[in-house]
């Protein structure tokens, strides 16, 4: 319990310091992004506050590693670690309370705090679209299918497009319907078809029934329908993985795949959350292995330099795994479980090398 309190105190202090730096830094960044757009300080503060929990999540592993290093150094400085070792308690047993602590904190985060960070991230995206990007979202996915808002300049009409099923990242629609409106928002007609393929500036629609507001309905085997929609507009308008809580992710992934949409990014985020507690625990073991052979009067410069190098290596390896996972060269679950395994193996190697010395 004594060792656990030491690590918890170190974690809270490190988190507070890092949180202060992140909040101030992001506040300045939001100011920069909103420059010249007439946005009030109140809105900028809201943007910073809503983005803050997500920033803390991304830096959580770094906070755990840094606080563990600090906790071990403080135990060594106060001769506590040396005394504990002298009575026959190994370094692994010293690290065990910290491993249990961060495993527990990781589980609490993904089960209780993650839904809150997802809610804040969703609200942040809405404010960012409204005040900084100042564009409307073109697409929306519901349990019934895909909805798109678009413009047809040749007809001088706006329209809402609905499709029951989509493929190829939303560029191929199956069983679609288009409701057309004029500039005053008055209904002008409806189109129903079996399939539509998005090309450069137009939809290529097949087996389409055209039902104007006035006049008789007609049927066309193939028509060209102009649009201002681009493939990236559909992808960018969808919810980001961080705005969906872990309790909704599994269902949402199944729903996306049922619509024919790629859910790789959402799977990567899901497995990242699942393996987060294990990554945090493995970073404690890494911190323990780095500080294993240190004495009370040793200089800690070497320890800090090694820690920085290892953080860079882990960061590089993590990005590599993410790239392999996002391009389907590696299963998403493997790309996320390999990182805690890599850190644990790295800890064992460093521990054994210090033991030989």
mmCIF file of C-alpha atoms in Angstrom:
data_model
loop_
_atom_site.group_PDB
_atom_site.id
_atom_site.type_symbol
_atom_site.label_atom_id
_atom_site.label_comp_id
_atom_site.label_asym_id
_atom_site.label_seq_id
_atom_site.Cartn_x
_atom_site.Cartn_y
_atom_site.Cartn_z
ATOM 1 C CA UNK A 1 0.000 0.000 0.000
ATOM 2 C CA UNK A 2 2.897 2.345 0.779
ATOM 3 C CA UNK A 3 4.481 1.759 -2.646
ATOM 4 C CA UNK A 4 1.089 2.021 -4.338
ATOM 5 C CA UNK A 5 0.508 5.439 -2.705
ATOM 6 C CA UNK A 6 3.924 6.594 -3.913
ATOM 7 C CA UNK A 7 3.107 5.692 -7.514
ATOM 8 C CA UNK A 8 -0.398 7.148 -7.326
ATOM 9 C CA UNK A 9 0.924 10.440 -5.932
ATOM 10 C CA UNK A 10 3.613 10.591 -8.616
ATOM 11 C CA UNK A 11 1.023 9.852 -11.321
ATOM 12 C CA UNK A 12 -1.376 12.563 -10.120
ATOM 13 C CA UNK A 13 1.369 15.211 -9.914
ATOM 14 C CA UNK A 14 2.735 14.290 -13.359
ATOM 15 C CA UNK A 15 -0.787 14.285 -14.798
ATOM 16 C CA UNK A 16 -1.504 17.714 -13.292
ATOM 17 C CA UNK A 17 1.693 19.234 -14.708
ATOM 18 C CA UNK A 18 1.184 17.702 -18.141
ATOM 19 C CA UNK A 19 -2.512 18.647 -18.150
ATOM 20 C CA UNK A 20 -1.646 22.287 -17.447
ATOM 21 C CA UNK A 21 0.842 22.356 -20.327
ATOM 22 C CA UNK A 22 -1.630 20.665 -22.697
ATOM 23 C CA UNK A 23 -4.497 22.997 -21.790
ATOM 24 C CA UNK A 24 -2.437 26.159 -22.268
ATOM 25 C CA UNK A 25 -0.894 24.841 -25.487
ATOM 26 C CA UNK A 26 -4.255 23.845 -26.972
ATOM 27 C CA UNK A 27 -5.809 27.170 -25.908
ATOM 28 C CA UNK A 28 -3.107 28.977 -27.913
ATOM 29 C CA UNK A 29 -3.662 26.570 -30.846
ATOM 30 C CA UNK A 30 -7.428 27.226 -30.837
ATOM 31 C CA UNK A 31 -6.677 30.968 -30.844
ATOM 32 C CA UNK A 32 -4.452 30.467 -33.887
ATOM 33 C CA UNK A 33 -7.065 28.406 -35.747
ATOM 34 C CA UNK A 34 -9.802 30.961 -35.055
ATOM 35 C CA UNK A 35 -7.735 34.035 -35.974
ATOM 36 C CA UNK A 36 -9.630 36.438 -38.235
ATOM 37 C CA UNK A 37 -12.948 34.575 -37.882
ATOM 38 C CA UNK A 38 -14.495 36.768 -35.195
ATOM 39 C CA UNK A 39 -14.830 33.960 -32.652
ATOM 40 C CA UNK A 40 -15.312 35.019 -29.026
ATOM 41 C CA UNK A 41 -12.967 33.969 -26.224
ATOM 42 C CA UNK A 42 -15.863 32.052 -24.660
ATOM 43 C CA UNK A 43 -16.167 29.780 -27.732
ATOM 44 C CA UNK A 44 -12.380 29.291 -27.846
ATOM 45 C CA UNK A 45 -12.421 28.299 -24.181
ATOM 46 C CA UNK A 46 -15.256 25.825 -24.876
ATOM 47 C CA UNK A 47 -13.302 24.302 -27.788
ATOM 48 C CA UNK A 48 -10.214 23.922 -25.595
ATOM 49 C CA UNK A 49 -12.181 22.412 -22.702
ATOM 50 C CA UNK A 50 -13.986 19.906 -24.934
ATOM 51 C CA UNK A 51 -10.767 18.848 -26.686
ATOM 52 C CA UNK A 52 -8.830 18.601 -23.414
ATOM 53 C CA UNK A 53 -10.020 15.084 -22.287
ATOM 54 C CA UNK A 54 -9.066 13.617 -25.670
ATOM 55 C CA UNK A 55 -5.584 15.143 -25.452
ATOM 56 C CA UNK A 56 -5.141 13.629 -21.992
ATOM 57 C CA UNK A 57 -6.149 10.215 -23.362
ATOM 58 C CA UNK A 58 -3.487 10.330 -26.099
ATOM 59 C CA UNK A 59 -0.787 11.287 -23.580
ATOM 60 C CA UNK A 60 -1.901 8.793 -20.891
ATOM 61 C CA UNK A 61 0.788 6.144 -21.680
ATOM 62 C CA UNK A 62 3.496 8.838 -21.618
ATOM 63 C CA UNK A 63 2.167 10.109 -18.280
ATOM 64 C CA UNK A 64 2.256 6.585 -16.815
ATOM 65 C CA UNK A 65 5.826 5.993 -17.995
ATOM 66 C CA UNK A 66 7.131 9.382 -16.799
ATOM 67 C CA UNK A 67 5.400 9.110 -13.412
ATOM 68 C CA UNK A 68 6.751 5.558 -12.926
ATOM 69 C CA UNK A 69 10.312 6.705 -13.637
ATOM 70 C CA UNK A 70 9.869 9.578 -11.167
ATOM 71 C CA UNK A 71 8.379 7.258 -8.512
ATOM 72 C CA UNK A 72 11.279 4.793 -8.813
ATOM 73 C CA UNK A 73 13.837 7.625 -8.658
ATOM 74 C CA UNK A 74 12.196 9.032 -5.516
ATOM 75 C CA UNK A 75 12.255 5.571 -3.898
ATOM 76 C CA UNK A 76 15.963 5.290 -4.732
ATOM 77 C CA UNK A 77 16.763 8.847 -3.574
ATOM 78 C CA UNK A 78 15.105 8.196 -0.221
ATOM 79 C CA UNK A 79 16.974 4.845 0.145
ATOM 80 C CA UNK A 80 13.584 3.129 0.412
ATOM 81 C CA UNK A 81 14.114 0.916 -2.628
ATOM 82 C CA UNK A 82 17.544 -0.134 -1.394
ATOM 83 C CA UNK A 83 16.152 -1.045 2.051
ATOM 84 C CA UNK A 84 13.243 -2.956 0.502
ATOM 85 C CA UNK A 85 15.697 -4.905 -1.708
ATOM 86 C CA UNK A 86 17.890 -5.601 1.319
ATOM 87 C CA UNK A 87 15.099 -7.438 3.135
ATOM 88 C CA UNK A 88 14.689 -9.779 0.157
ATOM 89 C CA UNK A 89 11.907 -8.092 -1.830
ATOM 90 C CA UNK A 90 12.756 -8.124 -5.540
ATOM 91 C CA UNK A 91 12.325 -5.299 -8.034
ATOM 92 C CA UNK A 92 9.458 -7.180 -9.639
ATOM 93 C CA UNK A 93 7.566 -7.290 -6.330
ATOM 94 C CA UNK A 94 8.203 -3.570 -5.866
ATOM 95 C CA UNK A 95 6.719 -2.908 -9.321
ATOM 96 C CA UNK A 96 3.727 -5.203 -8.702
ATOM 97 C CA UNK A 97 1.607 -2.629 -6.767
ATOM 98 C CA UNK A 98 2.209 -0.101 -9.573
ATOM 99 C CA UNK A 99 1.239 -2.693 -12.213
ATOM 100 C CA UNK A 100 -2.007 -3.420 -10.339
ATOM 101 C CA UNK A 101 -2.636 0.326 -9.904
ATOM 102 C CA UNK A 102 -2.285 1.192 -13.590
ATOM 103 C CA UNK A 103 -4.162 -1.904 -14.740
ATOM 104 C CA UNK A 104 -7.036 -0.759 -12.537
ATOM 105 C CA UNK A 105 -6.796 2.862 -13.703
ATOM 106 C CA UNK A 106 -6.772 1.681 -17.316
ATOM 107 C CA UNK A 107 -9.911 -0.407 -16.785
ATOM 108 C CA UNK A 108 -11.656 2.516 -15.053
ATOM 109 C CA UNK A 109 -10.698 4.784 -17.930
ATOM 110 C CA UNK A 110 -12.029 2.597 -20.747
ATOM 111 C CA UNK A 111 -15.240 1.647 -18.909
ATOM 112 C CA UNK A 112 -16.232 4.868 -17.124
ATOM 113 C CA UNK A 113 -14.198 7.819 -18.440
ATOM 114 C CA UNK A 114 -14.115 6.870 -22.148
ATOM 115 C CA UNK A 115 -17.874 7.496 -22.658
ATOM 116 C CA UNK A 116 -17.356 11.020 -21.297
ATOM 117 C CA UNK A 117 -14.340 11.726 -23.538
ATOM 118 C CA UNK A 118 -16.345 10.416 -26.528
ATOM 119 C CA UNK A 119 -19.213 12.782 -25.700
ATOM 120 C CA UNK A 120 -16.829 15.750 -25.354
ATOM 121 C CA UNK A 121 -15.080 14.853 -28.618
ATOM 122 C CA UNK A 122 -18.393 14.696 -30.491
ATOM 123 C CA UNK A 123 -19.399 18.084 -29.114
ATOM 124 C CA UNK A 124 -15.960 19.496 -29.981
ATOM 125 C CA UNK A 125 -16.316 18.325 -33.598
ATOM 126 C CA UNK A 126 -19.696 20.036 -33.856
ATOM 127 C CA UNK A 127 -18.330 23.359 -32.561
ATOM 128 C CA UNK A 128 -15.247 23.089 -34.784
ATOM 129 C CA UNK A 129 -17.434 22.588 -37.868
ATOM 130 C CA UNK A 130 -19.678 25.477 -36.855
ATOM 131 C CA UNK A 131 -17.139 28.138 -35.856
ATOM 132 C CA UNK A 132 -13.758 27.213 -37.401
ATOM 133 C CA UNK A 133 -14.373 25.071 -40.501
ATOM 134 C CA UNK A 134 -17.750 26.768 -41.061
ATOM 135 C CA UNK A 135 -19.064 23.999 -43.292
ATOM 136 C CA UNK A 136 -21.974 21.641 -42.922
ATOM 137 C CA UNK A 137 -21.522 17.916 -42.679
ATOM 138 C CA UNK A 138 -22.505 16.302 -45.936
ATOM 139 C CA UNK A 139 -23.213 12.822 -44.610
ATOM 140 C CA UNK A 140 -24.946 11.120 -41.730
ATOM 141 C CA UNK A 141 -25.164 7.420 -40.925
ATOM 142 C CA UNK A 142 -28.204 6.098 -39.071
ATOM 143 C CA UNK A 143 -29.417 2.589 -38.295
ATOM 144 C CA UNK A 144 -31.561 2.768 -41.430
ATOM 145 C CA UNK A 145 -28.819 3.757 -43.889
ATOM 146 C CA UNK A 146 -26.886 6.710 -45.286
ATOM 147 C CA UNK A 147 -28.173 10.278 -45.738
ATOM 148 C CA UNK A 148 -26.431 12.860 -47.959
ATOM 149 C CA UNK A 149 -27.061 16.548 -48.544
ATOM 150 C CA UNK A 150 -26.002 17.792 -51.987
ATOM 151 C CA UNK A 151 -26.436 20.486 -54.659
ATOM 152 C CA UNK A 152 -27.312 20.088 -58.366
ATOM 153 C CA UNK A 153 -26.141 23.262 -60.119
ATOM 154 C CA UNK A 154 -27.506 22.255 -63.542
ATOM 155 C CA UNK A 155 -31.035 22.106 -62.103
ATOM 156 C CA UNK A 156 -30.418 24.831 -59.501
ATOM 157 C CA UNK A 157 -31.795 22.450 -56.877
ATOM 158 C CA UNK A 158 -30.646 21.081 -53.556
ATOM 159 C CA UNK A 159 -31.488 17.522 -52.557
ATOM 160 C CA UNK A 160 -31.370 14.943 -49.802
ATOM 161 C CA UNK A 161 -30.154 11.504 -50.863
ATOM 162 C CA UNK A 162 -30.907 8.359 -48.886
ATOM 163 C CA UNK A 163 -29.468 4.860 -49.488
ATOM 164 C CA UNK A 164 -30.259 1.644 -47.624
ATOM 165 C CA UNK A 165 -26.842 0.141 -48.344
ATOM 166 C CA UNK A 166 -23.446 1.526 -49.386
ATOM 167 C CA UNK A 167 -20.202 0.100 -50.725
ATOM 168 C CA UNK A 168 -16.723 1.332 -51.645
ATOM 169 C CA UNK A 169 -16.481 3.910 -48.847
ATOM 170 C CA UNK A 170 -19.886 5.416 -49.646
ATOM 171 C CA UNK A 171 -19.295 6.021 -53.367
ATOM 172 C CA UNK A 172 -21.578 3.170 -54.465
ATOM 173 C CA UNK A 173 -25.190 3.258 -53.291
ATOM 174 C CA UNK A 174 -27.821 0.529 -53.409
ATOM 175 C CA UNK A 175 -31.601 1.206 -53.285
ATOM 176 C CA UNK A 176 -31.405 4.990 -53.142
ATOM 177 C CA UNK A 177 -33.926 7.820 -53.043
ATOM 178 C CA UNK A 178 -33.435 11.532 -53.838
ATOM 179 C CA UNK A 179 -35.792 14.279 -52.636
ATOM 180 C CA UNK A 180 -35.303 17.547 -54.573
ATOM 181 C CA UNK A 181 -35.972 21.074 -53.257
ATOM 182 C CA UNK A 182 -35.696 24.546 -54.776
ATOM 183 C CA UNK A 183 -33.867 27.516 -53.258
ATOM 184 C CA UNK A 184 -36.930 28.338 -51.125
ATOM 185 C CA UNK A 185 -37.045 24.827 -49.680
ATOM 186 C CA UNK A 186 -40.131 23.772 -51.637
ATOM 187 C CA UNK A 187 -40.393 20.140 -52.734
ATOM 188 C CA UNK A 188 -39.826 19.689 -56.496
ATOM 189 C CA UNK A 189 -39.600 15.954 -57.130
ATOM 190 C CA UNK A 190 -38.289 12.532 -56.239
ATOM 191 C CA UNK A 191 -35.980 9.956 -57.805
ATOM 192 C CA UNK A 192 -35.797 6.253 -56.865
ATOM 193 C CA UNK A 193 -33.214 3.823 -58.226
ATOM 194 C CA UNK A 194 -31.479 0.513 -57.668
ATOM 195 C CA UNK A 195 -27.861 1.758 -57.724
ATOM 196 C CA UNK A 196 -25.750 4.905 -58.052
ATOM 197 C CA UNK A 197 -22.009 5.254 -58.549
ATOM 198 C CA UNK A 198 -20.216 8.508 -57.631
ATOM 199 C CA UNK A 199 -17.957 9.826 -60.386
ATOM 200 C CA UNK A 200 -16.170 13.158 -60.834
ATOM 201 C CA UNK A 201 -18.959 15.658 -60.176
ATOM 202 C CA UNK A 202 -21.931 13.416 -60.911
ATOM 203 C CA UNK A 203 -23.838 10.265 -59.932
ATOM 204 C CA UNK A 204 -24.212 7.521 -62.508
ATOM 205 C CA UNK A 205 -27.663 6.162 -61.661
ATOM 206 C CA UNK A 206 -29.283 2.979 -62.970
ATOM 207 C CA UNK A 207 -32.904 1.792 -63.123
ATOM 208 C CA UNK A 208 -34.229 5.131 -61.904
ATOM 209 C CA UNK A 209 -37.829 6.235 -61.599
ATOM 210 C CA UNK A 210 -38.228 10.025 -61.899
ATOM 211 C CA UNK A 211 -41.309 11.514 -60.192
ATOM 212 C CA UNK A 212 -41.505 15.321 -60.648
ATOM 213 C CA UNK A 213 -43.842 17.462 -58.546
ATOM 214 C CA UNK A 214 -45.833 18.340 -61.635
ATOM 215 C CA UNK A 215 -46.110 15.974 -64.564
ATOM 216 C CA UNK A 216 -46.029 12.250 -65.157
ATOM 217 C CA UNK A 217 -43.441 9.875 -63.736
ATOM 218 C CA UNK A 218 -40.873 8.289 -66.068
ATOM 219 C CA UNK A 219 -38.347 5.459 -65.915
ATOM 220 C CA UNK A 220 -34.730 5.599 -67.124
ATOM 221 C CA UNK A 221 -32.278 2.703 -67.330
ATOM 222 C CA UNK A 222 -29.322 5.054 -66.813
ATOM 223 C CA UNK A 223 -29.066 8.785 -66.055
ATOM 224 C CA UNK A 224 -26.386 11.295 -65.054
ATOM 225 C CA UNK A 225 -27.181 13.399 -61.991
ATOM 226 C CA UNK A 226 -24.848 16.299 -61.151
ATOM 227 C CA UNK A 227 -23.617 16.743 -57.569
ATOM 228 C CA UNK A 228 -21.164 18.792 -55.549
ATOM 229 C CA UNK A 229 -20.355 15.766 -53.374
ATOM 230 C CA UNK A 230 -16.820 14.332 -53.441
ATOM 231 C CA UNK A 231 -15.719 10.961 -51.980
ATOM 232 C CA UNK A 232 -13.677 12.663 -49.243
ATOM 233 C CA UNK A 233 -16.736 14.705 -48.206
ATOM 234 C CA UNK A 234 -18.560 11.491 -47.301
ATOM 235 C CA UNK A 235 -15.607 10.022 -45.404
ATOM 236 C CA UNK A 236 -14.728 13.253 -43.553
ATOM 237 C CA UNK A 237 -18.323 13.852 -42.526
ATOM 238 C CA UNK A 238 -18.643 10.548 -40.683
ATOM 239 C CA UNK A 239 -18.130 10.299 -36.942
ATOM 240 C CA UNK A 240 -14.543 9.901 -35.815
ATOM 241 C CA UNK A 241 -13.699 6.757 -33.786
ATOM 242 C CA UNK A 242 -12.843 8.851 -30.709
ATOM 243 C CA UNK A 243 -16.375 10.311 -30.618
ATOM 244 C CA UNK A 244 -17.929 6.860 -30.053
ATOM 245 C CA UNK A 245 -17.693 5.227 -26.628
ATOM 246 C CA UNK A 246 -16.369 1.716 -26.162
ATOM 247 C CA UNK A 247 -19.876 0.534 -25.221
ATOM 248 C CA UNK A 248 -21.182 1.541 -28.672
ATOM 249 C CA UNK A 249 -18.152 0.676 -30.792
ATOM 250 C CA UNK A 250 -18.809 -3.037 -31.336
ATOM 251 C CA UNK A 251 -22.390 -2.425 -32.429
ATOM 252 C CA UNK A 252 -21.351 0.538 -34.586
ATOM 253 C CA UNK A 253 -18.617 -1.511 -36.311
ATOM 254 C CA UNK A 254 -21.126 -4.247 -37.167
ATOM 255 C CA UNK A 255 -23.538 -1.600 -38.407
ATOM 256 C CA UNK A 256 -20.902 0.038 -40.649
ATOM 257 C CA UNK A 257 -19.843 -3.292 -42.117
ATOM 258 C CA UNK A 258 -23.484 -4.146 -42.726
ATOM 259 C CA UNK A 259 -23.753 -0.967 -44.794
ATOM 260 C CA UNK A 260 -20.645 -1.959 -46.759
ATOM 261 C CA UNK A 261 -18.419 0.690 -45.194
ATOM 262 C CA UNK A 262 -14.860 0.036 -44.028
ATOM 263 C CA UNK A 263 -14.604 -0.024 -40.225
ATOM 264 C CA UNK A 264 -10.832 -0.533 -39.878
ATOM 265 C CA UNK A 265 -10.245 2.789 -38.084
ATOM 266 C CA UNK A 266 -13.018 1.992 -35.615
ATOM 267 C CA UNK A 267 -11.624 -1.503 -34.997
ATOM 268 C CA UNK A 268 -8.154 -0.057 -34.377
ATOM 269 C CA UNK A 269 -9.598 2.366 -31.838
ATOM 270 C CA UNK A 270 -11.586 -0.401 -30.124
ATOM 271 C CA UNK A 271 -8.559 -2.667 -29.707
ATOM 272 C CA UNK A 272 -6.434 0.301 -28.645
ATOM 273 C CA UNK A 273 -8.844 0.898 -25.772
ATOM 274 C CA UNK A 274 -8.980 -2.791 -24.846
ATOM 275 C CA UNK A 275 -5.181 -3.126 -24.668
ATOM 276 C CA UNK A 276 -4.617 0.266 -23.002
ATOM 277 C CA UNK A 277 -4.474 -1.159 -19.418
ATOM 278 C CA UNK A 278 -1.891 -3.754 -20.529
ATOM 279 C CA UNK A 279 0.194 -1.069 -22.259
ATOM 280 C CA UNK A 280 0.145 1.027 -19.082
ATOM 281 C CA UNK A 281 1.229 -1.977 -16.993
ATOM 282 C CA UNK A 282 4.025 -2.847 -19.437
ATOM 283 C CA UNK A 283 5.364 0.719 -19.228
ATOM 284 C CA UNK A 284 5.685 0.303 -15.447
ATOM 285 C CA UNK A 285 7.820 -2.801 -16.036
ATOM 286 C CA UNK A 286 9.928 -0.825 -18.515
ATOM 287 C CA UNK A 287 10.477 1.943 -15.958
ATOM 288 C CA UNK A 288 11.427 -0.696 -13.360
ATOM 289 C CA UNK A 289 13.985 -2.313 -15.675
ATOM 290 C CA UNK A 290 15.601 1.053 -16.505
ATOM 291 C CA UNK A 291 16.050 2.003 -12.841
ATOM 292 C CA UNK A 292 16.977 -1.498 -11.608
ATOM 293 C CA UNK A 293 20.711 -1.013 -11.142
ATOM 294 C CA UNK A 294 20.632 2.593 -9.926
ATOM 295 C CA UNK A 295 22.044 3.622 -6.545
ATOM 296 C CA UNK A 296 21.207 6.515 -4.233
ATOM 297 C CA UNK A 297 24.132 8.732 -5.307
ATOM 298 C CA UNK A 298 24.016 7.898 -9.023
ATOM 299 C CA UNK A 299 23.352 10.655 -11.528
ATOM 300 C CA UNK A 300 20.011 10.334 -13.260
ATOM 301 C CA UNK A 301 20.999 11.957 -16.565
ATOM 302 C CA UNK A 302 21.713 8.576 -18.157
ATOM 303 C CA UNK A 303 18.313 7.268 -17.028
ATOM 304 C CA UNK A 304 16.515 10.261 -18.552
ATOM 305 C CA UNK A 305 18.386 9.936 -21.865
ATOM 306 C CA UNK A 306 17.622 6.196 -22.087
ATOM 307 C CA UNK A 307 13.961 6.906 -21.284
ATOM 308 C CA UNK A 308 13.717 9.481 -24.079
ATOM 309 C CA UNK A 309 15.315 7.090 -26.572
ATOM 310 C CA UNK A 310 12.955 4.278 -25.567
ATOM 311 C CA UNK A 311 9.912 6.566 -25.859
ATOM 312 C CA UNK A 312 11.005 7.446 -29.393
ATOM 313 C CA UNK A 313 11.441 3.742 -30.277
ATOM 314 C CA UNK A 314 8.021 2.842 -28.826
ATOM 315 C CA UNK A 315 6.395 5.782 -30.639
ATOM 316 C CA UNK A 316 7.967 4.717 -33.947
ATOM 317 C CA UNK A 317 6.932 1.080 -33.451
ATOM 318 C CA UNK A 318 3.394 2.150 -32.526
ATOM 319 C CA UNK A 319 3.057 4.266 -35.687
ATOM 320 C CA UNK A 320 4.411 1.404 -37.780
ATOM 321 C CA UNK A 321 1.852 -1.016 -36.335
ATOM 322 C CA UNK A 322 -0.952 1.525 -36.873
ATOM 323 C CA UNK A 323 0.090 1.967 -40.511
ATOM 324 C CA UNK A 324 0.119 -1.815 -41.065
ATOM 325 C CA UNK A 325 -3.255 -2.157 -39.355
ATOM 326 C CA UNK A 326 -4.953 0.715 -41.221
ATOM 327 C CA UNK A 327 -3.813 -0.675 -44.592
ATOM 328 C CA UNK A 328 -5.046 -4.205 -43.693
ATOM 329 C CA UNK A 329 -1.526 -5.646 -43.900
ATOM 330 C CA UNK A 330 -1.965 -6.696 -40.279
ATOM 331 C CA UNK A 331 -5.120 -7.606 -38.402
ATOM 332 C CA UNK A 332 -6.274 -4.639 -36.241
ATOM 333 C CA UNK A 333 -6.243 -6.760 -33.071
ATOM 334 C CA UNK A 334 -2.638 -7.822 -33.738
ATOM 335 C CA UNK A 335 -1.481 -4.291 -34.513
ATOM 336 C CA UNK A 336 -2.680 -3.200 -31.074
ATOM 337 C CA UNK A 337 -1.724 -6.225 -28.943
ATOM 338 C CA UNK A 338 1.841 -6.279 -30.317
ATOM 339 C CA UNK A 339 2.719 -2.935 -28.670
ATOM 340 C CA UNK A 340 2.331 -4.028 -24.988
ATOM 341 C CA UNK A 341 4.078 -7.296 -25.895
ATOM 342 C CA UNK A 342 6.921 -5.339 -27.503
ATOM 343 C CA UNK A 343 7.291 -3.085 -24.435
ATOM 344 C CA UNK A 344 7.240 -6.107 -22.101
ATOM 345 C CA UNK A 345 9.936 -7.902 -24.149
ATOM 346 C CA UNK A 346 11.977 -4.703 -24.192
ATOM 347 C CA UNK A 347 11.690 -4.535 -20.396
ATOM 348 C CA UNK A 348 12.913 -8.125 -20.027
ATOM 349 C CA UNK A 349 15.914 -7.484 -22.294
ATOM 350 C CA UNK A 350 16.935 -4.347 -20.380
ATOM 351 C CA UNK A 351 16.346 -6.077 -17.035
ATOM 352 C CA UNK A 352 18.555 -9.023 -17.999
ATOM 353 C CA UNK A 353 21.300 -6.764 -19.355
ATOM 354 C CA UNK A 354 21.370 -4.792 -16.079
ATOM 355 C CA UNK A 355 21.417 -8.061 -14.138
ATOM 356 C CA UNK A 356 24.487 -9.286 -16.051
ATOM 357 C CA UNK A 357 26.290 -6.024 -15.293
#
